[in-house]
Short mmCIF file of C-alpha atoms in Angstrom, two decimals:
data_model
loop_
_atom_site.label_atom_id
_atom_site.label_comp_id
_atom_site.label_asym_id
_atom_site.label_seq_id
_atom_site.Cartn_x
_atom_site.Cartn_y
_atom_site.Cartn_z
CA MET A 8 0.00 0.00 0.00
CA LYS A 9 1.32 3.43 -0.94
CA TYR A 10 1.19 6.34 1.46
CA ILE A 11 3.15 9.43 2.43
CA PHE A 12 4.17 10.07 6.04
CA GLU A 13 4.61 13.68 7.20
CA LYS A 14 5.19 15.42 10.53
CA TYR A 15 3.85 18.80 11.60
CA GLU A 16 3.94 20.99 14.68
CA LEU A 17 0.56 22.23 15.91
CA SER A 18 0.38 25.22 18.24
CA LEU A 19 -2.83 25.89 20.14
CA LEU A 20 -3.20 29.63 20.66
CA ASP A 21 -5.56 30.55 23.49
CA CYS A 22 -7.68 33.71 23.25
CA ASP A 23 -9.07 35.82 26.11
CA ASN A 24 -12.64 34.62 25.51
CA ASN A 25 -11.65 30.94 25.99
CA ASN A 26 -11.68 30.40 22.23
CA CYS A 27 -8.58 29.11 20.55
CA LYS A 28 -6.81 29.26 17.21
CA ILE A 29 -4.42 26.83 15.61
CA GLN A 30 -1.10 27.34 13.92
CA LEU A 31 0.38 24.52 11.85
CA SER A 32 3.94 24.29 10.59
CA PRO A 33 5.53 23.75 8.21
CA LYS A 34 3.23 25.66 5.87
CA LEU A 35 3.91 23.31 2.96
CA GLY A 36 3.31 19.59 2.64
CA ASN A 37 1.13 16.99 0.96
CA ALA A 38 -1.28 16.88 3.91
CA LEU A 39 -1.92 20.61 3.42
CA LEU A 40 -2.35 20.56 -0.35
CA LYS A 41 -4.31 17.47 -1.20
CA GLU A 42 -7.78 16.33 -0.38
CA ARG A 43 -6.95 12.69 0.12
CA ARG A 44 -7.86 10.06 2.68
CA LYS A 45 -5.53 10.44 5.60
CA LEU A 46 -5.01 9.42 9.19
CA TYR A 47 -3.52 11.81 11.70
CA VAL A 48 -2.04 11.21 15.11
CA VAL A 49 -1.90 14.11 17.58
CA HIS A 50 0.70 13.62 20.29
CA TYR A 51 2.74 15.38 22.91
CA ASN A 52 6.22 13.91 23.11
CA ASN A 53 5.51 10.16 23.27
CA GLU A 54 1.94 10.44 24.59
CA ILE A 55 -0.63 9.86 21.87
CA LEU A 56 -3.64 12.08 22.51
CA TYR A 57 -5.89 11.51 19.52
CA ILE A 58 -6.10 9.56 16.26
CA GLY A 59 -8.39 10.74 13.49
CA GLU A 60 -9.35 10.27 9.86
CA ALA A 61 -10.02 12.97 7.26
CA ASN A 62 -10.49 13.53 3.55
CA THR A 63 -9.80 17.27 3.57
CA SER A 64 -6.48 19.02 3.93
CA ILE A 65 -5.22 18.60 7.48
CA LYS A 66 -5.33 22.36 8.04
CA THR A 67 -9.01 22.48 6.99
CA ARG A 68 -9.78 19.54 9.28
CA PHE A 69 -8.17 21.23 12.28
CA GLN A 70 -9.83 24.56 11.47
CA ARG A 71 -13.26 22.90 11.36
CA GLY A 72 -12.61 21.22 14.70
CA CYS A 73 -11.46 24.54 16.15
CA THR A 74 -14.51 26.42 14.77
CA SER A 75 -16.86 23.84 16.29
CA PHE A 76 -15.01 23.95 19.62
CA ASN A 77 -15.20 27.76 19.72
CA TYR A 78 -18.91 27.65 18.88
CA PHE A 79 -19.50 25.19 21.72
CA ILE A 80 -17.50 27.33 24.19
CA GLN A 81 -19.42 30.49 23.25
CA LYS A 82 -22.95 29.07 22.79
CA GLY A 83 -22.89 26.07 25.11
CA GLU A 84 -24.27 23.81 22.40
CA ALA A 85 -22.87 21.58 19.72
CA ARG A 86 -22.57 22.86 16.17
CA GLY A 87 -24.31 20.34 13.95
CA GLY A 88 -23.96 17.76 16.72
CA TYR A 89 -20.19 18.28 16.95
CA LYS A 90 -18.37 20.04 19.82
CA GLY A 91 -14.91 20.09 18.25
CA TYR A 92 -11.77 18.48 19.53
CA LYS A 93 -11.59 17.84 23.28
CA TRP A 94 -7.83 18.38 23.18
CA LEU A 95 -8.34 22.07 22.32
CA ASN A 96 -9.72 22.73 25.81
CA LYS A 97 -6.91 24.35 27.84
CA GLU A 98 -8.38 23.10 31.12
CA LYS A 99 -8.38 19.47 29.98
CA ASN A 100 -5.19 19.64 27.92
CA ILE A 101 -2.34 21.75 29.28
CA TYR A 102 -0.11 20.86 26.31
CA ARG A 103 -0.29 23.74 23.81
CA ASN A 104 2.53 22.72 21.46
CA LEU A 105 1.71 19.39 19.89
CA SER A 106 3.08 17.20 17.15
CA VAL A 107 0.99 15.69 14.39
CA CYS A 108 1.93 12.74 12.22
CA VAL A 109 -0.13 12.48 9.04
CA VAL A 110 -0.40 9.48 6.75
CA ILE A 111 -1.72 10.45 3.30
CA PHE A 112 -3.00 7.51 1.29
CA ASP A 113 -2.84 7.06 -2.47
CA HIS A 114 -5.74 8.53 -4.47
CA LYS A 115 -7.16 5.06 -5.14
CA TYR A 116 -8.25 5.00 -1.45
CA ASP A 117 -10.26 8.25 -1.68
CA ASP A 118 -13.51 6.27 -1.86
CA LYS A 119 -12.46 3.62 0.66
CA ARG A 120 -13.29 5.36 3.91
CA SER A 121 -14.27 2.11 5.66
CA PHE A 122 -10.84 0.63 4.98
CA ILE A 123 -9.04 3.74 6.27
CA GLU A 124 -11.29 3.75 9.34
CA ALA A 125 -10.38 0.10 9.91
CA ILE A 126 -6.70 1.12 9.98
CA GLU A 127 -7.63 3.95 12.37
CA GLY A 128 -9.40 1.51 14.69
CA GLU A 129 -6.46 -0.90 14.63
CA LEU A 130 -4.08 1.97 15.35
CA VAL A 131 -6.10 3.11 18.38
CA TYR A 132 -6.22 -0.47 19.65
CA LEU A 133 -2.46 -0.89 19.14
CA VAL A 134 -1.85 2.20 21.27
CA ARG A 135 -3.96 0.61 24.01
CA LYS A 136 -2.16 -2.71 23.69
CA LYS A 137 1.38 -1.34 23.48
CA PHE A 138 1.20 1.58 25.95
CA ASP A 139 -1.61 0.40 28.24
CA TYR A 140 -3.80 3.48 27.70
CA TRP A 141 -6.39 4.68 25.22
CA PRO A 142 -5.53 7.97 23.50
CA LYS A 143 -6.65 10.51 26.11
CA PHE A 144 -9.03 12.49 23.89
CA GLN A 145 -10.31 9.70 21.66
CA ASN A 146 -14.09 10.01 21.19
CA GLU A 147 -14.89 7.00 19.07
CA ILE A 148 -13.36 4.12 17.21
CA HIS A 149 -14.66 2.55 14.00
CA PHE A 150 -14.16 -1.20 13.98
CA SER A 151 -14.28 -2.99 10.66
CA ASN A 152 -12.54 -6.15 9.60
CA TYR A 153 -10.31 -5.63 6.58
CA ASP A 154 -7.37 -7.75 5.58
CA GLY A 155 -4.15 -5.81 5.99
CA ALA A 156 -5.51 -3.06 8.26
CA LYS A 157 -3.66 -4.31 11.34
CA GLU A 158 -0.35 -4.63 9.50
CA ILE A 159 -0.61 -1.11 8.09
CA ALA A 160 -1.48 0.25 11.55
CA GLU A 161 1.59 -1.50 12.99
CA LYS A 162 3.83 0.14 10.36
CA ILE A 163 2.32 3.56 11.06
CA LEU A 164 2.79 3.21 14.83
CA SER A 165 6.42 2.21 14.34
CA MET A 166 7.01 5.40 12.32
CA ILE A 167 5.51 7.60 15.06
CA ASN A 168 7.59 6.27 17.96
#
């Protein structure tokens, strides 16, 4: 299976009104340019905080999560049923400078969300198995049985640590 592995730094910038903004660097990369199926792993040092899946640029995905979080903070209600990322909350997550590993899959997987979600589920489970904790801010896991998903998740985890 073909994929590209990239690393980014994600700064969480807190505002006076309890909202936050994000800053992602570097400013160039495949995860920022292409709308492709991707998995992303948010971590602080060696602690994995969250694993997610997206089909937009990673910057757009984080901006949407931030917009929903800010809406929830200001209005006290979910935006379209979504409250944004839990790890944006400065009271629940004191780490404000995070790392993000992004795996961008080949275009032939753009319509194979279930397969990518199976890899995501295996990756979350492998974190639990290897480190004896679930990612701290993980909301949900999609479990599907696909041949090869576990092996791909193992390769991805080995590239992160």
